[in-house]
mmCIF file with all atom_site columns, C-alpha atoms in Angstrom:
data_model
loop_
_atom_site.group_PDB
_atom_site.id
_atom_site.type_symbol
_atom_site.label_atom_id
_atom_site.label_alt_id
_atom_site.label_comp_id
_atom_site.label_asym_id
_atom_site.label_entity_id
_atom_site.label_seq_id
_atom_site.pdbx_PDB_ins_code
_atom_site.Cartn_x
_atom_site.Cartn_y
_atom_site.Cartn_z
_atom_site.occupancy
_atom_site.B_iso_or_equiv
_atom_site.pdbx_formal_charge
_atom_site.auth_seq_id
_atom_site.auth_comp_id
_atom_site.auth_asym_id
_atom_site.auth_atom_id
_atom_site.pdbx_PDB_model_num
ATOM 1   C CA . MET A 1 1   ? -24.888 -7.565  -30.890 1.00 0.00 ? 296 MET A CA 1
ATOM 2   C CA . ASN A 1 2   ? -24.685 -5.793  -27.420 1.00 0.00 ? 297 ASN A CA 1
ATOM 3   C CA . ILE A 1 3   ? -22.584 -2.610  -28.609 1.00 0.00 ? 298 ILE A CA 1
ATOM 4   C CA . TRP A 1 4   ? -23.919 0.769   -27.870 1.00 0.00 ? 299 TRP A CA 1
ATOM 5   C CA . ILE A 1 5   ? -22.570 3.910   -29.562 1.00 0.00 ? 300 ILE A CA 1
ATOM 6   C CA . PRO A 1 6   ? -24.878 6.685   -30.664 1.00 0.00 ? 301 PRO A CA 1
ATOM 7   C CA . CYS A 1 7   ? -24.517 5.998   -34.285 1.00 0.00 ? 302 CYS A CA 1
ATOM 8   C CA . GLN A 1 8   ? -24.564 2.274   -34.141 1.00 0.00 ? 303 GLN A CA 1
ATOM 9   C CA . TYR A 1 9   ? -27.594 1.916   -36.397 1.00 0.00 ? 304 TYR A CA 1
ATOM 10  C CA . HIS A 1 10  ? -26.333 4.103   -39.263 1.00 0.00 ? 305 HIS A CA 1
ATOM 11  C CA . PHE A 1 11  ? -22.513 2.606   -38.947 1.00 0.00 ? 306 PHE A CA 1
ATOM 12  C CA . SER A 1 12  ? -23.673 -0.476  -41.404 1.00 0.00 ? 307 SER A CA 1
ATOM 13  C CA . ASN A 1 13  ? -24.378 2.275   -44.018 1.00 0.00 ? 308 ASN A CA 1
ATOM 14  C CA . ILE A 1 14  ? -20.955 3.657   -44.028 1.00 0.00 ? 309 ILE A CA 1
ATOM 15  C CA . SER A 1 15  ? -18.569 2.291   -46.737 1.00 0.00 ? 310 SER A CA 1
ATOM 16  C CA . ASN A 1 16  ? -15.732 0.013   -45.625 1.00 0.00 ? 311 ASN A CA 1
ATOM 17  C CA . ILE A 1 17  ? -13.228 2.550   -47.189 1.00 0.00 ? 312 ILE A CA 1
ATOM 18  C CA . ILE A 1 18  ? -14.588 5.302   -44.907 1.00 0.00 ? 313 ILE A CA 1
ATOM 19  C CA . LYS A 1 19  ? -14.404 3.007   -41.833 1.00 0.00 ? 314 LYS A CA 1
ATOM 20  C CA . SER A 1 20  ? -10.698 2.085   -42.991 1.00 0.00 ? 315 SER A CA 1
ATOM 21  C CA . LEU A 1 21  ? -9.608  5.700   -43.238 1.00 0.00 ? 316 LEU A CA 1
ATOM 22  C CA . LEU A 1 22  ? -11.459 6.313   -39.926 1.00 0.00 ? 317 LEU A CA 1
ATOM 23  C CA . ILE A 1 23  ? -9.540  3.620   -38.093 1.00 0.00 ? 318 ILE A CA 1
ATOM 24  C CA . ASP A 1 24  ? -6.256  4.761   -39.741 1.00 0.00 ? 319 ASP A CA 1
ATOM 25  C CA . ARG A 1 25  ? -6.781  8.390   -38.690 1.00 0.00 ? 320 ARG A CA 1
ATOM 26  C CA . MET A 1 26  ? -7.428  7.342   -35.099 1.00 0.00 ? 321 MET A CA 1
ATOM 27  C CA . LEU A 1 27  ? -4.426  5.228   -35.074 1.00 0.00 ? 322 LEU A CA 1
ATOM 28  C CA . ILE A 1 28  ? -2.240  8.075   -36.339 1.00 0.00 ? 323 ILE A CA 1
ATOM 29  C CA . GLU A 1 29  ? -3.816  10.400  -33.853 1.00 0.00 ? 324 GLU A CA 1
ATOM 30  C CA . ARG A 1 30  ? -2.848  7.956   -31.030 1.00 0.00 ? 325 ARG A CA 1
ATOM 31  C CA . LEU A 1 31  ? 0.654   7.378   -32.195 1.00 0.00 ? 326 LEU A CA 1
ATOM 32  C CA . GLU A 1 32  ? 1.058   11.376  -32.450 1.00 0.00 ? 327 GLU A CA 1
ATOM 33  C CA . SER A 1 33  ? -0.207  11.786  -28.870 1.00 0.00 ? 328 SER A CA 1
ATOM 34  C CA . ARG A 1 34  ? 2.500   9.122   -27.754 1.00 0.00 ? 329 ARG A CA 1
ATOM 35  C CA . VAL A 1 35  ? 5.090   10.659  -29.534 1.00 0.00 ? 330 VAL A CA 1
ATOM 36  C CA . GLU A 1 36  ? 4.470   14.065  -28.121 1.00 0.00 ? 331 GLU A CA 1
ATOM 37  C CA . VAL A 1 37  ? 4.638   12.641  -24.701 1.00 0.00 ? 332 VAL A CA 1
ATOM 38  C CA . LEU A 1 38  ? 8.183   11.168  -25.667 1.00 0.00 ? 333 LEU A CA 1
ATOM 39  C CA . ARG A 1 39  ? 9.145   14.454  -27.164 1.00 0.00 ? 334 ARG A CA 1
ATOM 40  C CA . GLN A 1 40  ? 8.251   16.330  -24.080 1.00 0.00 ? 335 GLN A CA 1
ATOM 41  C CA . ALA A 1 41  ? 10.229  13.864  -21.738 1.00 0.00 ? 336 ALA A CA 1
ATOM 42  C CA . LEU A 1 42  ? 13.117  14.037  -23.989 1.00 0.00 ? 337 LEU A CA 1
ATOM 43  C CA . VAL A 1 43  ? 13.215  17.931  -23.707 1.00 0.00 ? 338 VAL A CA 1
ATOM 44  C CA . GLU A 1 44  ? 12.710  17.510  -19.860 1.00 0.00 ? 339 GLU A CA 1
ATOM 45  C CA . ASN A 1 45  ? 15.640  15.117  -19.816 1.00 0.00 ? 340 ASN A CA 1
ATOM 46  C CA . GLY A 1 46  ? 17.922  17.317  -21.841 1.00 0.00 ? 341 GLY A CA 1
ATOM 47  C CA . ASN A 1 47  ? 17.798  15.339  -24.975 1.00 0.00 ? 342 ASN A CA 1
ATOM 48  C CA . ASN A 1 48  ? 19.180  12.149  -23.053 1.00 0.00 ? 343 ASN A CA 1
ATOM 49  C CA . TRP A 1 49  ? 17.539  9.322   -24.747 1.00 0.00 ? 344 TRP A CA 1
ATOM 50  C CA . GLU A 1 50  ? 18.999  6.996   -21.986 1.00 0.00 ? 345 GLU A CA 1
ATOM 51  C CA . VAL A 1 51  ? 17.402  8.756   -19.465 1.00 0.00 ? 346 VAL A CA 1
ATOM 52  C CA . THR A 1 52  ? 14.067  9.181   -21.154 1.00 0.00 ? 347 THR A CA 1
ATOM 53  C CA . PHE A 1 53  ? 14.095  5.529   -21.928 1.00 0.00 ? 348 PHE A CA 1
ATOM 54  C CA . TYR A 1 54  ? 14.786  4.659   -18.303 1.00 0.00 ? 349 TYR A CA 1
ATOM 55  C CA . HIS A 1 55  ? 11.893  6.928   -17.012 1.00 0.00 ? 350 HIS A CA 1
ATOM 56  C CA . ARG A 1 56  ? 9.719   5.648   -19.689 1.00 0.00 ? 351 ARG A CA 1
ATOM 57  C CA . LEU A 1 57  ? 10.524  1.994   -18.832 1.00 0.00 ? 352 LEU A CA 1
ATOM 58  C CA . ALA A 1 58  ? 9.786   2.642   -15.089 1.00 0.00 ? 353 ALA A CA 1
ATOM 59  C CA . HIS A 1 59  ? 6.666   4.473   -16.170 1.00 0.00 ? 354 HIS A CA 1
ATOM 60  C CA . ASN A 1 60  ? 5.493   1.088   -17.829 1.00 0.00 ? 355 ASN A CA 1
ATOM 61  C CA . PHE A 1 61  ? 6.660   -1.145  -15.047 1.00 0.00 ? 356 PHE A CA 1
ATOM 62  C CA . GLY A 1 62  ? 4.150   0.391   -13.005 1.00 0.00 ? 357 GLY A CA 1
ATOM 63  C CA . SER A 1 63  ? 1.357   -0.693  -15.413 1.00 0.00 ? 358 SER A CA 1
ATOM 64  C CA . LYS A 1 64  ? -1.939  1.347   -15.108 1.00 0.00 ? 359 LYS A CA 1
ATOM 65  C CA . ILE A 1 65  ? -1.939  1.420   -10.989 1.00 0.00 ? 360 ILE A CA 1
ATOM 66  C CA . ASN A 1 66  ? 1.298   2.132   -9.953  1.00 0.00 ? 361 ASN A CA 1
ATOM 67  C CA . THR A 1 67  ? 2.661   4.454   -13.008 1.00 0.00 ? 362 THR A CA 1
ATOM 68  C CA . GLU A 1 68  ? 3.246   7.591   -10.973 1.00 0.00 ? 363 GLU A CA 1
ATOM 69  C CA . PRO A 1 69  ? 5.108   5.713   -7.929  1.00 0.00 ? 364 PRO A CA 1
ATOM 70  C CA . PHE A 1 70  ? 7.688   4.126   -10.679 1.00 0.00 ? 365 PHE A CA 1
ATOM 71  C CA . GLU A 1 71  ? 8.176   7.344   -12.299 1.00 0.00 ? 366 GLU A CA 1
ATOM 72  C CA . VAL A 1 72  ? 8.851   9.198   -9.030  1.00 0.00 ? 367 VAL A CA 1
ATOM 73  C CA . LEU A 1 73  ? 11.290  6.273   -8.334  1.00 0.00 ? 368 LEU A CA 1
ATOM 74  C CA . ALA A 1 74  ? 13.107  6.684   -11.505 1.00 0.00 ? 369 ALA A CA 1
ATOM 75  C CA . LYS A 1 75  ? 13.274  10.439  -11.286 1.00 0.00 ? 370 LYS A CA 1
ATOM 76  C CA . THR A 1 76  ? 14.592  10.084  -7.500  1.00 0.00 ? 371 THR A CA 1
ATOM 77  C CA . THR A 1 77  ? 17.055  7.280   -8.468  1.00 0.00 ? 372 THR A CA 1
ATOM 78  C CA . PRO A 1 78  ? 19.200  8.692   -11.280 1.00 0.00 ? 373 PRO A CA 1
ATOM 79  C CA . LEU A 1 79  ? 20.203  6.458   -13.992 1.00 0.00 ? 374 LEU A CA 1
ATOM 80  C CA . LEU A 1 80  ? 24.008  7.293   -13.610 1.00 0.00 ? 375 LEU A CA 1
ATOM 81  C CA . THR A 1 81  ? 23.771  6.374   -9.533  1.00 0.00 ? 376 THR A CA 1
ATOM 82  C CA . LEU A 1 82  ? 22.226  2.800   -10.723 1.00 0.00 ? 377 LEU A CA 1
ATOM 83  C CA . ALA A 1 83  ? 24.929  2.385   -13.353 1.00 0.00 ? 378 ALA A CA 1
ATOM 84  C CA . LYS A 1 84  ? 27.656  3.160   -10.917 1.00 0.00 ? 379 LYS A CA 1
ATOM 85  C CA . HIS A 1 85  ? 26.456  0.291   -8.747  1.00 0.00 ? 380 HIS A CA 1
ATOM 86  C CA . LYS A 1 86  ? 25.700  -2.118  -11.731 1.00 0.00 ? 381 LYS A CA 1
ATOM 87  C CA . ASP A 1 87  ? 28.284  -4.645  -10.711 1.00 0.00 ? 382 ASP A CA 1
ATOM 88  C CA . SER A 1 88  ? 26.671  -5.021  -7.107  1.00 0.00 ? 383 SER A CA 1
ATOM 89  C CA . LEU A 1 89  ? 22.964  -6.376  -7.416  1.00 0.00 ? 384 LEU A CA 1
ATOM 90  C CA . PHE A 1 90  ? 22.928  -6.083  -3.642  1.00 0.00 ? 385 PHE A CA 1
ATOM 91  C CA . GLN A 1 91  ? 23.647  -2.259  -3.796  1.00 0.00 ? 386 GLN A CA 1
ATOM 92  C CA . MET A 1 92  ? 21.276  -1.911  -6.678  1.00 0.00 ? 387 MET A CA 1
ATOM 93  C CA . GLU A 1 93  ? 18.648  -3.527  -4.650  1.00 0.00 ? 388 GLU A CA 1
ATOM 94  C CA . ALA A 1 94  ? 19.494  -1.545  -1.551  1.00 0.00 ? 389 ALA A CA 1
ATOM 95  C CA . LEU A 1 95  ? 19.142  1.765   -3.756  1.00 0.00 ? 390 LEU A CA 1
ATOM 96  C CA . ILE A 1 96  ? 15.873  1.005   -5.283  1.00 0.00 ? 391 ILE A CA 1
ATOM 97  C CA . PHE A 1 97  ? 14.227  -0.502  -2.030  1.00 0.00 ? 392 PHE A CA 1
ATOM 98  C CA . GLY A 1 98  ? 15.692  2.472   -0.232  1.00 0.00 ? 393 GLY A CA 1
ATOM 99  C CA . GLN A 1 99  ? 14.430  5.124   -2.505  1.00 0.00 ? 394 GLN A CA 1
ATOM 100 C CA . ALA A 1 100 ? 11.175  3.514   -2.669  1.00 0.00 ? 395 ALA A CA 1
ATOM 101 C CA . GLY A 1 101 ? 10.677  3.797   1.104   1.00 0.00 ? 396 GLY A CA 1
ATOM 102 C CA . PHE A 1 102 ? 10.519  0.089   1.644   1.00 0.00 ? 397 PHE A CA 1
ATOM 103 C CA . LEU A 1 103 ? 13.612  0.179   4.023   1.00 0.00 ? 398 LEU A CA 1
ATOM 104 C CA . ASN A 1 104 ? 12.294  2.693   6.517   1.00 0.00 ? 399 ASN A CA 1
ATOM 105 C CA . ASP A 1 105 ? 10.992  0.089   9.198   1.00 0.00 ? 400 ASP A CA 1
ATOM 106 C CA . ASP A 1 106 ? 12.989  -2.128  11.494  1.00 0.00 ? 401 ASP A CA 1
ATOM 107 C CA . PHE A 1 107 ? 13.091  -5.621  10.531  1.00 0.00 ? 402 PHE A CA 1
ATOM 108 C CA . GLU A 1 108 ? 13.555  -9.028  12.376  1.00 0.00 ? 403 GLU A CA 1
ATOM 109 C CA . GLU A 1 109 ? 15.353  -10.584 9.351   1.00 0.00 ? 404 GLU A CA 1
ATOM 110 C CA . SER A 1 110 ? 18.873  -9.952  8.580   1.00 0.00 ? 405 SER A CA 1
ATOM 111 C CA . TYR A 1 111 ? 18.549  -9.428  4.655   1.00 0.00 ? 406 TYR A CA 1
ATOM 112 C CA . PRO A 1 112 ? 16.404  -6.308  4.919   1.00 0.00 ? 407 PRO A CA 1
ATOM 113 C CA . ASN A 1 113 ? 18.460  -4.968  7.643   1.00 0.00 ? 408 ASN A CA 1
ATOM 114 C CA . ASN A 1 114 ? 21.650  -5.545  5.627   1.00 0.00 ? 409 ASN A CA 1
ATOM 115 C CA . LEU A 1 115 ? 19.840  -3.698  2.754   1.00 0.00 ? 410 LEU A CA 1
ATOM 116 C CA . LYS A 1 116 ? 19.067  -0.857  5.156   1.00 0.00 ? 411 LYS A CA 1
ATOM 117 C CA . ARG A 1 117 ? 22.706  -0.546  6.209   1.00 0.00 ? 412 ARG A CA 1
ATOM 118 C CA . GLU A 1 118 ? 23.835  -0.621  2.592   1.00 0.00 ? 413 GLU A CA 1
ATOM 119 C CA . TYR A 1 119 ? 21.403  1.932   1.454   1.00 0.00 ? 414 TYR A CA 1
ATOM 120 C CA . GLU A 1 120 ? 22.601  4.174   4.255   1.00 0.00 ? 415 GLU A CA 1
ATOM 121 C CA . PHE A 1 121 ? 26.007  3.650   3.090   1.00 0.00 ? 416 PHE A CA 1
ATOM 122 C CA . VAL A 1 122 ? 25.571  4.143   -0.543  1.00 0.00 ? 417 VAL A CA 1
ATOM 123 C CA . LYS A 1 123 ? 23.138  7.036   -0.165  1.00 0.00 ? 418 LYS A CA 1
ATOM 124 C CA . LYS A 1 124 ? 26.163  8.945   1.681   1.00 0.00 ? 419 LYS A CA 1
ATOM 125 C CA . TYR A 1 125 ? 28.421  8.694   -1.314  1.00 0.00 ? 420 TYR A CA 1
ATOM 126 C CA . ASN A 1 126 ? 25.870  9.471   -4.193  1.00 0.00 ? 421 ASN A CA 1
#
């Protein structure tokens, strides 16, 4: 076994009940920590569960690397704005790509140029 922890040689002397209790306690502490993060987010969002869920979903879409950019995108693109345009996938794409800064360049292809125009239009009225 190639595990190194300072107490590895003493670990076998600990009863299984104690090990189980320790693991249970670590699990509870982890859950409590995650609940506290959700509780703080809920307070920040005025106790709005839908917005809190939207922000946490975006946070998790970012995985470990892009967590912060996805959170910023969610916070700068209100859920109500997306809901207002839910019947138009094109407008939602324009909003998301525009808010993320992906439509700042000039494009040769028509689709991103159309998205850019739509984003400028939708942005005016939101």
